[in-house]
Coordinates of C-alpha atoms in Angstrom, one line a residue:
X637 CA -160.2 121.3 -7.9
X638 CA -157.9 119.8 -6.0
X639 CA -154.7 118.6 -6.2
X640 CA -153.9 115.4 -7.5
X641 CA -150.6 115.4 -8.2
X642 CA -147.6 117.5 -9.4
X643 CA -146.7 117.0 -13.2
X644 CA -143.6 115.6 -13.3
X645 CA -145.1 112.7 -11.1
X646 CA -146.6 111.2 -14.2
X647 CA -144.3 110.6 -17.0
X648 CA -145.0 110.7 -20.7
X649 CA -146.9 106.7 -21.0
X650 CA -147.4 106.4 -18.0
X651 CA -150.1 106.0 -16.0
X652 CA -150.8 105.5 -12.0
X653 CA -153.1 105.4 -9.6
X654 CA -154.4 107.7 -7.4
X655 CA -156.9 108.1 -4.8
X656 CA -158.3 110.9 -3.3
X657 CA -161.8 111.5 -1.0
X658 CA -161.9 108.2 -0.2
X659 CA -162.5 107.8 -5.4
X660 CA -160.0 105.6 -6.7
X661 CA -158.2 107.6 -10.0
X662 CA -155.9 106.4 -13.0
X663 CA -153.8 109.3 -14.3
X664 CA -152.2 108.9 -17.6
X665 CA -150.2 111.2 -19.2
X666 CA -150.4 110.4 -23.2
X667 CA -148.8 113.5 -25.9
X668 CA -148.4 115.3 -22.9
X669 CA -151.4 115.8 -21.8
X670 CA -153.1 114.5 -18.4
X671 CA -156.1 112.4 -18.4
X672 CA -157.7 111.3 -15.4
X673 CA -160.3 108.3 -14.7
X674 CA -162.0 106.7 -11.9
X675 CA -160.6 103.7 -11.6
X676 CA -163.5 101.4 -11.8
X677 CA -164.2 98.5 -14.8
X678 CA -167.9 99.9 -16.2
X679 CA -167.9 96.2 -16.5
X680 CA -167.5 94.8 -13.4
X681 CA -166.7 98.2 -11.4
X682 CA -163.9 96.8 -9.9
X683 CA -160.0 98.6 -9.9
X684 CA -158.2 97.8 -13.2
X685 CA -155.0 97.5 -12.5
X686 CA -153.0 94.0 -13.0
X687 CA -149.9 94.7 -11.2
X688 CA -149.6 98.4 -8.4
X689 CA -149.1 101.3 -11.3
X690 CA -150.2 99.3 -14.5
X691 CA -152.9 100.1 -16.7
X692 CA -151.3 100.0 -19.7
X693 CA -151.5 96.7 -22.7
X694 CA -148.3 95.6 -23.4
X695 CA -148.1 98.3 -26.4
X696 CA -149.0 101.3 -24.1
X697 CA -151.2 102.4 -26.4
X698 CA -154.7 100.8 -24.6
X699 CA -155.7 101.3 -21.2
X700 CA -156.7 97.3 -20.2
X701 CA -158.9 95.5 -17.3
X702 CA -156.8 92.7 -15.3
X703 CA -159.5 91.3 -14.9
X704 CA -161.1 89.8 -18.4
X705 CA -158.7 92.5 -20.4
X706 CA -160.7 94.8 -21.4
X707 CA -159.3 97.5 -23.6
X708 CA -160.0 101.4 -23.3
X709 CA -158.7 104.1 -25.6
X710 CA -156.5 106.5 -23.2
X711 CA -158.5 109.6 -25.3
X712 CA -161.8 108.8 -24.1
X713 CA -161.9 106.0 -22.0
X714 CA -164.3 104.2 -24.7
X715 CA -163.9 100.4 -24.5
X716 CA -163.7 98.6 -28.1
X717 CA -162.5 95.3 -26.6
X718 CA -164.3 93.1 -24.2
X719 CA -167.6 92.1 -22.2
X720 CA -167.7 96.4 -21.6
X721 CA -167.6 97.3 -25.6
X722 CA -169.3 100.5 -26.1
X723 CA -169.0 101.7 -22.6
X724 CA -166.4 104.5 -21.3
X725 CA -164.5 104.7 -18.5
X726 CA -166.1 107.8 -16.3
X727 CA -163.6 111.1 -17.0
X728 CA -162.5 113.5 -14.2
X729 CA -162.7 116.9 -14.8
X730 CA -158.8 118.1 -14.6
X731 CA -155.8 120.8 -15.4
X732 CA -152.6 120.9 -15.6
X733 CA -150.8 124.8 -14.5
X734 CA -147.1 124.9 -13.1
X735 CA -147.6 123.3 -9.0
X736 CA -149.2 120.2 -10.5
X737 CA -152.4 118.1 -11.9
X738 CA -155.8 119.1 -10.9
X739 CA -158.9 117.4 -10.9
X740 CA -162.6 118.6 -10.1
X741 CA -164.3 115.2 -8.0

């Protein structure tokens, strides 16, 4: 596994972008749990953020694609609204310990 970041880098309810081994990643912390996805919309294959480090909708409860407004569940990456409804963001296996958030690419 590869170290993505220190755990305190990703606060509760926050989202961040990372680049690791040439891959663009999106990390979100929800209910004190880190979740990591490829930062790539399943519809167009483009990055999701609408501003740097901004992946969540106005309510902070869904991941939103800046290009066409598709909405994804944070816990599963499933698209629940938009042109890629029913598809999922590719999830990256991760774990967290006292050192930080680790991912398996």
